[in-house]
Every structure is written in C-alpha cells, then in structure tokens.
Coordinates of C-alpha atoms and ligand atoms in Angstrom, one line a residue:
X143 CA -15.7 -26.5 24.5
X144 CA -14.0 -24.5 27.2
X145 CA -15.5 -20.6 26.6
X146 CA -12.0 -19.6 28.3
X147 CA -10.4 -20.3 24.7
X148 CA -12.6 -17.6 22.2
X149 CA -9.5 -15.8 21.5
X150 CA -6.9 -17.9 21.5
X151 CA -6.4 -20.8 19.3
X152 CA -5.7 -23.5 21.6
X153 CA -7.6 -27.0 21.4
X154 CA -9.0 -25.8 17.3
X155 CA -6.7 -28.3 16.4
X156 CA -3.5 -27.9 14.1
X157 CA -3.5 -26.9 10.2
X158 CA -0.3 -24.3 9.8
X159 CA 3.1 -24.2 11.9
X160 CA 4.6 -20.9 11.3
X161 CA 6.8 -21.6 7.9
X162 CA 10.4 -20.8 7.4
X163 CA 11.2 -17.5 5.9
X164 CA 13.0 -19.1 2.7
X165 CA 9.8 -21.2 1.8
X166 CA 7.7 -18.6 2.8
X167 CA 9.7 -16.1 -0.3
X168 CA 9.8 -19.3 -2.6
X169 CA 6.1 -19.7 -2.2
X170 CA 5.3 -16.3 -2.8
X171 CA 7.8 -15.7 -5.8
X172 CA 5.9 -19.4 -7.7
X173 CA 2.2 -17.8 -6.6
X174 CA 3.2 -14.2 -8.0
X175 CA 2.6 -12.7 -4.1
X176 CA 3.6 -9.8 -2.1
X177 CA 4.2 -10.9 1.0
X178 CA 3.3 -8.1 3.6
X179 CA 5.0 -8.0 7.0
X180 CA 2.7 -6.5 9.6
X181 CA 4.2 -5.1 13.0
X182 CA 2.7 -6.5 16.2
X183 CA 3.5 -5.3 19.9
X184 CA 1.7 -7.4 21.7
X185 CA -0.9 -10.7 22.2
X186 CA -3.7 -8.5 20.8
X187 CA -2.1 -7.8 17.5
X188 CA -0.7 -11.3 16.8
X189 CA -3.8 -13.1 16.7
X190 CA -5.5 -10.1 15.1
X191 CA -2.9 -10.2 12.1
X192 CA -3.2 -13.9 12.2
X193 CA -7.2 -14.0 11.9
X194 CA -6.9 -11.0 9.3
X195 CA -4.1 -12.8 6.4
X196 CA -6.8 -16.0 7.1
X197 CA -9.9 -14.1 6.7
X198 CA -7.9 -13.0 3.2
X199 CA -6.9 -16.3 2.5
X200 CA -3.2 -15.2 1.7
X201 CA 0.4 -15.6 3.1
X202 CA 2.5 -12.6 4.9
X203 CA 4.6 -12.0 8.1
X204 CA 3.6 -11.4 11.4
X205 CA 6.8 -9.1 12.3
X206 CA 8.0 -7.5 15.6
X207 CA 10.8 -4.7 16.5
X208 CA 13.8 -5.0 18.5
X209 CA 11.8 -1.5 19.8
X210 CA 8.9 -3.5 20.3
X211 CA 10.3 -6.6 22.2
X212 CA 10.6 -4.4 25.5
X213 CA 7.1 -4.7 26.1
X214 CA 7.7 -8.7 25.9
X215 CA 10.5 -11.4 24.7
X216 CA 11.3 -13.3 22.1
X217 CA 9.6 -16.5 23.4
X218 CA 6.6 -14.9 24.0
X219 CA 6.1 -13.1 20.7
X220 CA 7.1 -16.9 19.2
X221 CA 4.8 -18.7 20.9
X222 CA 1.6 -16.2 21.2
X223 CA 3.0 -16.2 17.2
X224 CA 2.5 -20.4 16.4
X225 CA -0.7 -20.7 18.4
X226 CA -2.3 -17.3 16.8
X227 CA -1.8 -19.4 13.1
X228 CA -2.0 -23.1 14.3
X229 CA -6.0 -23.6 13.0
X230 CA -5.2 -21.8 10.0
X231 CA -3.9 -23.1 6.7
X232 CA -2.0 -19.7 5.3
X233 CA 1.5 -19.7 5.7
X234 CA 2.8 -17.5 7.8
X235 CA 6.4 -16.0 9.0
X236 CA 7.2 -14.9 12.4
X237 CA 10.5 -12.1 11.5
X238 CA 12.5 -9.9 13.7
X239 CA 12.2 -6.9 12.2
X240 CA 14.9 -3.9 12.7
X241 CA 17.1 -6.2 14.6
X242 CA 18.9 -3.5 16.5
X243 CA 22.0 -6.2 17.7
X244 CA 23.4 -9.9 16.5
X245 CA 22.0 -10.8 20.5
X246 CA 18.4 -10.3 19.4
X247 CA 19.1 -11.9 16.9
X248 CA 20.4 -14.6 18.2
X249 CA 17.7 -14.8 21.1
X250 CA 14.6 -14.7 18.6
X251 CA 16.2 -17.6 16.2
X252 CA 16.3 -19.6 19.5
X253 CA 13.2 -18.9 20.5
X254 CA 11.4 -20.0 17.2
X255 CA 11.1 -16.3 14.8
X256 CA 11.7 -18.5 11.6
X257 CA 13.2 -14.9 9.5
X258 CA 15.3 -11.8 10.9
X259 CA 16.0 -8.7 9.5
X260 CA 20.3 -7.0 11.6
X261 CA 19.7 -3.2 10.6
X262 CA 22.8 -2.0 10.9
X263 CA 22.0 1.1 8.5
X264 CA 23.0 3.6 10.7
X265 CA 26.9 2.4 10.9
X266 CA 29.1 3.1 8.1
X267 CA 29.0 1.2 4.8
X268 CA 31.5 -1.4 5.8
X269 CA 30.2 -2.0 9.2
X270 CA 27.1 -2.1 8.0
X271 CA 28.3 -5.5 5.7
X272 CA 30.5 -6.8 8.8
X273 CA 27.2 -6.7 11.1
X274 CA 24.8 -8.5 8.3
X275 CA 27.9 -11.1 7.5
X276 CA 28.1 -12.4 10.9
X277 CA 23.9 -12.4 11.7
X278 CA 24.1 -14.7 7.7
X279 CA 26.7 -17.1 9.3
X280 CA 24.9 -18.0 12.3
X281 CA 21.1 -17.6 10.7
X282 CA 21.9 -19.7 7.8
X283 CA 23.1 -22.6 9.9
X284 CA 19.6 -22.7 11.1
X285 CA 18.3 -22.4 7.6
X286 CA 17.0 -18.8 8.6
X287 CA 17.0 -15.9 6.1
X288 CA 18.4 -12.5 7.1
X289 CA 17.0 -9.2 5.8
X290 CA 19.4 -6.1 5.5
X291 CA 19.2 -2.1 5.0
X292 CA 21.6 0.1 2.9
X293 CA 20.7 3.3 3.2
X294 CA 18.5 5.2 5.6
X295 CA 14.7 6.3 5.7
X296 CA 13.3 9.3 7.0
X297 CA 9.7 9.4 9.5
X298 CA 9.4 7.9 12.9
X299 CA 9.9 4.3 13.6
X300 CA 8.2 3.7 16.3
X301 CA 9.6 6.5 18.8
X302 CA 12.5 7.1 17.3
X303 CA 13.0 10.0 14.4
X304 CA 15.6 9.6 11.8
X305 CA 16.1 12.6 9.4
X306 CA 18.4 11.4 7.5
X307 CA 16.8 10.2 3.9
X308 CA 20.0 8.8 2.7
X309 CA 18.7 6.9 -0.6
X310 CA 20.1 3.4 -1.3
X311 CA 23.5 3.7 -3.5
X312 CA 23.0 2.1 -6.5
X313 CA 26.5 1.8 -7.0
X314 CA 26.5 -0.1 -4.1
X315 CA 23.9 -2.8 -4.4
X316 CA 25.8 -5.4 -6.0
X317 CA 29.3 -6.0 -3.5
X318 CA 26.1 -5.2 -0.3
X319 CA 24.5 -8.0 -1.2
X320 CA 27.6 -10.0 -1.9
X321 CA 29.7 -9.3 0.4
X322 CA 27.0 -9.4 2.9
X323 CA 25.2 -12.0 2.2
X324 CA 22.0 -11.1 2.7
X325 CA 18.8 -12.5 1.5
X326 CA 16.0 -9.8 1.4
X327 CA 17.5 -6.2 0.7
X328 CA 15.7 -3.3 2.8
X329 CA 16.2 -0.5 0.3
X330 CA 15.1 3.5 0.4
X331 CA 13.8 4.8 -2.7
X332 CA 11.8 7.7 -1.0
X333 CA 9.7 5.7 1.1
X334 CA 9.8 6.8 4.7
X335 CA 8.6 5.4 8.1
X336 CA 5.5 6.3 10.1
X337 CA 2.2 8.7 8.6
X338 CA 3.9 12.4 9.3
X339 CA 5.8 12.5 6.3
X340 CA 4.0 11.6 2.8
X341 CA 6.1 8.8 1.2
X342 CA 7.5 9.8 -2.6
X343 CA 8.9 6.6 -4.1
X344 CA 11.5 7.0 -7.0
X345 CA 10.1 4.4 -9.4
X346 CA 13.3 4.7 -11.6
X347 CA 15.6 4.6 -8.7
X348 CA 13.7 1.7 -7.6
X349 CA 13.9 -0.1 -10.9
X350 CA 17.6 1.0 -10.9
X351 CA 17.9 -0.8 -7.6
X352 CA 16.2 -4.6 -8.9
X353 CA 18.3 -4.7 -11.9
X354 CA 21.2 -5.1 -10.1
X355 CA 19.8 -6.8 -6.8
X356 CA 20.2 -10.7 -6.8
X357 CA 17.9 -10.5 -3.8
X358 CA 14.4 -9.2 -3.1
X359 CA 13.6 -6.0 -2.4
X360 CA 11.9 -4.7 0.8
X361 CA 10.1 -1.6 1.1
X362 CA 9.4 -0.2 4.5
X363 CA 7.0 2.6 5.9
X364 CA 4.0 1.2 4.2
X365 CA 1.6 2.5 5.4
X366 CA 0.4 5.3 3.4
X367 CA 2.0 4.5 0.4
X368 CA -1.2 4.3 -2.6
X369 CA -2.4 1.3 -3.9
X370 CA -1.7 2.9 -7.6
X371 CA 1.9 3.4 -5.9
X372 CA 2.4 -0.6 -4.5
X373 CA 1.1 -2.0 -8.0
X374 CA 3.7 -0.4 -9.5
X375 CA 6.6 -1.0 -7.1
X376 CA 5.3 -4.7 -7.6
X377 CA 6.9 -4.9 -10.7
X378 CA 10.7 -4.0 -9.5
X379 CA 11.6 -6.9 -7.7
X380 CA 9.9 -6.2 -4.2
X381 CA 9.1 -9.5 -2.6
X382 CA 8.0 -7.8 1.2
X383 CA 6.4 -4.5 2.0
X384 CA 6.4 -4.1 5.9
X385 CA 3.0 -2.4 7.5
X386 CA 2.9 -0.4 10.6
X387 CA 2.1 2.5 11.1
X388 CA -1.5 1.5 9.7
X389 CA -2.3 -1.1 12.2
X390 CA -1.3 0.2 15.1
X391 CA -3.3 3.2 14.3
X392 CA -6.9 0.8 14.2
X393 CA -5.4 -0.9 17.7
X394 CA -4.8 2.9 19.1
X395 CA -8.5 3.6 17.9
X396 CA -10.9 2.1 19.4
X397 CA -10.0 3.0 22.8
X398 CA -9.2 6.7 21.7
X399 CA -13.0 6.5 20.2
X400 CA -14.1 5.4 23.4
X401 CA -12.3 7.6 25.7
X402 CA -13.3 11.1 24.0
X403 CA -17.2 9.6 24.3
X404 CA -16.4 8.8 28.2
X405 CA -13.5 10.2 29.6
X406 CA -14.6 7.1 32.7
X407 CA -14.3 4.5 30.3
X408 CA -12.7 1.7 31.4
X409 CA -14.4 -1.7 29.6
X410 CA -10.9 -2.6 28.7
X411 CA -12.0 -6.2 27.7
X412 CA -14.5 -5.1 24.9
X413 CA -12.5 -2.2 23.8
X414 CA -9.6 -5.0 23.2
X415 CA -12.1 -7.1 21.7
X416 CA -13.2 -4.1 19.6
X417 CA -9.2 -3.5 18.6
X418 CA -8.4 -6.8 17.6
X419 CA -11.6 -6.5 15.3
X420 CA -10.2 -3.1 13.7
X421 CA -6.6 -4.6 13.7
X422 CA -8.0 -8.0 12.1
X423 CA -9.4 -5.7 9.1
X424 CA -7.1 -3.4 8.4
X425 CA -4.9 -6.5 7.9
X426 CA -6.9 -8.4 5.3
X427 CA -7.6 -5.1 3.3
X428 CA -3.8 -4.9 3.4
X429 CA -2.9 -7.9 2.3
X430 CA -5.2 -7.8 -0.3
X431 CA -4.9 -4.7 -1.4
X432 CA -0.7 -5.2 -2.2
X433 CA -1.8 -8.3 -3.9
X434 CA -3.8 -6.2 -6.2
X435 CA -7.2 -7.9 -4.9
X436 CA -9.1 -4.5 -4.2
X437 CA -8.3 -0.8 -4.8
X438 CA -7.8 0.5 -1.9
Ligands
G3H97 O1 9.5 -1.4 10.3 C1 8.3 -1.1 9.9 C2 8.2 -0.9 8.7 O2 8.8 0.1 8.2 C3 6.7 0.4 9.3 O3 6.4 1.2 8.4 O4 4.7 1.9 10.4 O5 5.5 3.6 7.7 O6 4.1 1.4 8.3 P1 5.2 2.0 8.5
ZN98 ZN1 10.9 -0.5 8.9

C-alpha cells in the first residue's frame, strides 16, 4: 500500500458518503441518539473528528463556521470531509455553522455541504425571519435542512465576543419557526459560547420552548456543559449539540506543551499527528457522553 496515505482514507475503499442532514436527523430520532456537531478548522481536525465518531461508532456532524472558512473554502472542506468519512460506516453530515450570509450558504451547498445554518440572530426579529426564509426556499430545492437561531448567546464564538445574553422568547418560537420555515432551532437558554463564562442552563425555559417548537432544538456552546446537564436536556427536544472550544483546546494542547518544554520545538509532523489523536479522543469521549454511554 502506498505509505503516503496513512492519514487520509484515499484508497481504503468506500463505505459511507456524507449523509443528508434530514436523513441524519431522522436516523438519530429513530435510534434515540443526540447528534454532536464538532467544529473543524482544517484538514487535521476534519479527519480527527471523523475518526473519533468512528471510534465511538456513533453519528454526528462535522461543521465549520463562516468565520473559520477564512483559512480554506467550502470546496476544500467538503472534499476533506468526504474523504475523511469514506472508509467508516457511521453516518456523518457536513454542516455550515453560523452561516454569515445567503452567499455563504449557497457556496457551501454548491460545494457539497449537507446541512446549513443561516445565523441572522443578530438582526431584528423580522429581518431574521426574512433571511432564514430566503435560505430555506433555496436549500429546500436541494433537500438540505436549515438551522436558524432565535435569541443570542453570550461568550466568545471564535474571535467574536458577544456580550448580549438575549434568551429565546418562548412567545416568539411558534411564529418564528412557522414563518421562517427553519428545520432546526438554535436556542439561547443560558448556554454560552466558549469557555470563559460558565453555562447556566434554564431547564424550565428549555422545557417550555420544547413544548412549543415544531422542530428539533440545537444547543450551541456545548463545551463546558456538565454531563448531568446534557442528560437533562436530552428530554427537552434537543437533537444537536455544538462543540467547538473543547476540540480546539485539544488541537492546541500538543503544540503548547511542546513549546513550553522547548521554545525551539519544530517537529510539526509529530505534533500535528499527536494533535489529531488528542482531538480524535475528545470527539469519541464527547459523542459517547452526549449519548449517555459514559459518565464524563
Ligand atoms: O457553533 C459552535 C459552538 O456553539 C461552539 O461552542 O465553543 O462553546 O463549544 P463552544
Ligand atoms: Zn455556536
């Protein structure tokens, strides 16, 4: 076997392709799974996430935000993700996270993404609805689900700091979902982005929203939410939980530890392979935890 492909899955046969977001959600509902959505930035994290999901034998999403697509482009990420899952037999969808514009949504769809979020939650209510409606009408032509957000999370989403903590107003949920046509609803119920603020999940609010919303709920800011709280939110319509910071920390850790030991550290390949193993292990740990297969 060509020894230049130990890392990629080229030449290892074809088991699974990236699956459609609607199919993944249907599969998870049938099996009673929660779907973690793991944020990638680059080739290494993309393969590590796929390997971790395969190690655990559980489904989920590889996702990338508009902000993180600055390092690559939708086509590159779609090709990497398609190769990363090809030799595994667990269903994985590729999702645009925090899609910043309709143009980004279109570009990702054309590249092969199988699920998208249009994040217009920073706009006024009516504008949020209009932006989501526009993305829905386009994406549904191609059979692709659209996630939207109602409310705003505090915390640091990549390098964007949000101070506002506008919890999702349950009075608006039914109308927002109906008029926007979204297929998943990201809610703000005390979850936060990043690791600098402690999440404080408002379970009664989440329960109230879950009784109103006709679509599955998404919890952003999964990093830092304790396992017992994850077990609690499972009963309130949450189908997708996003994890970014927990994986990014694992990616940086091997380089950070090496640099602390030796400021002349330069063995990029070994540190990169170690970083992949760190992310792979964290992915497997989290996907099992959200499916209550381990007590983390
Ligand atoms: O959209 C991405 C996630 O919400 C990331 O949140 O970094 O707190 O896990 P997190
Ligand atoms: Zn998020």
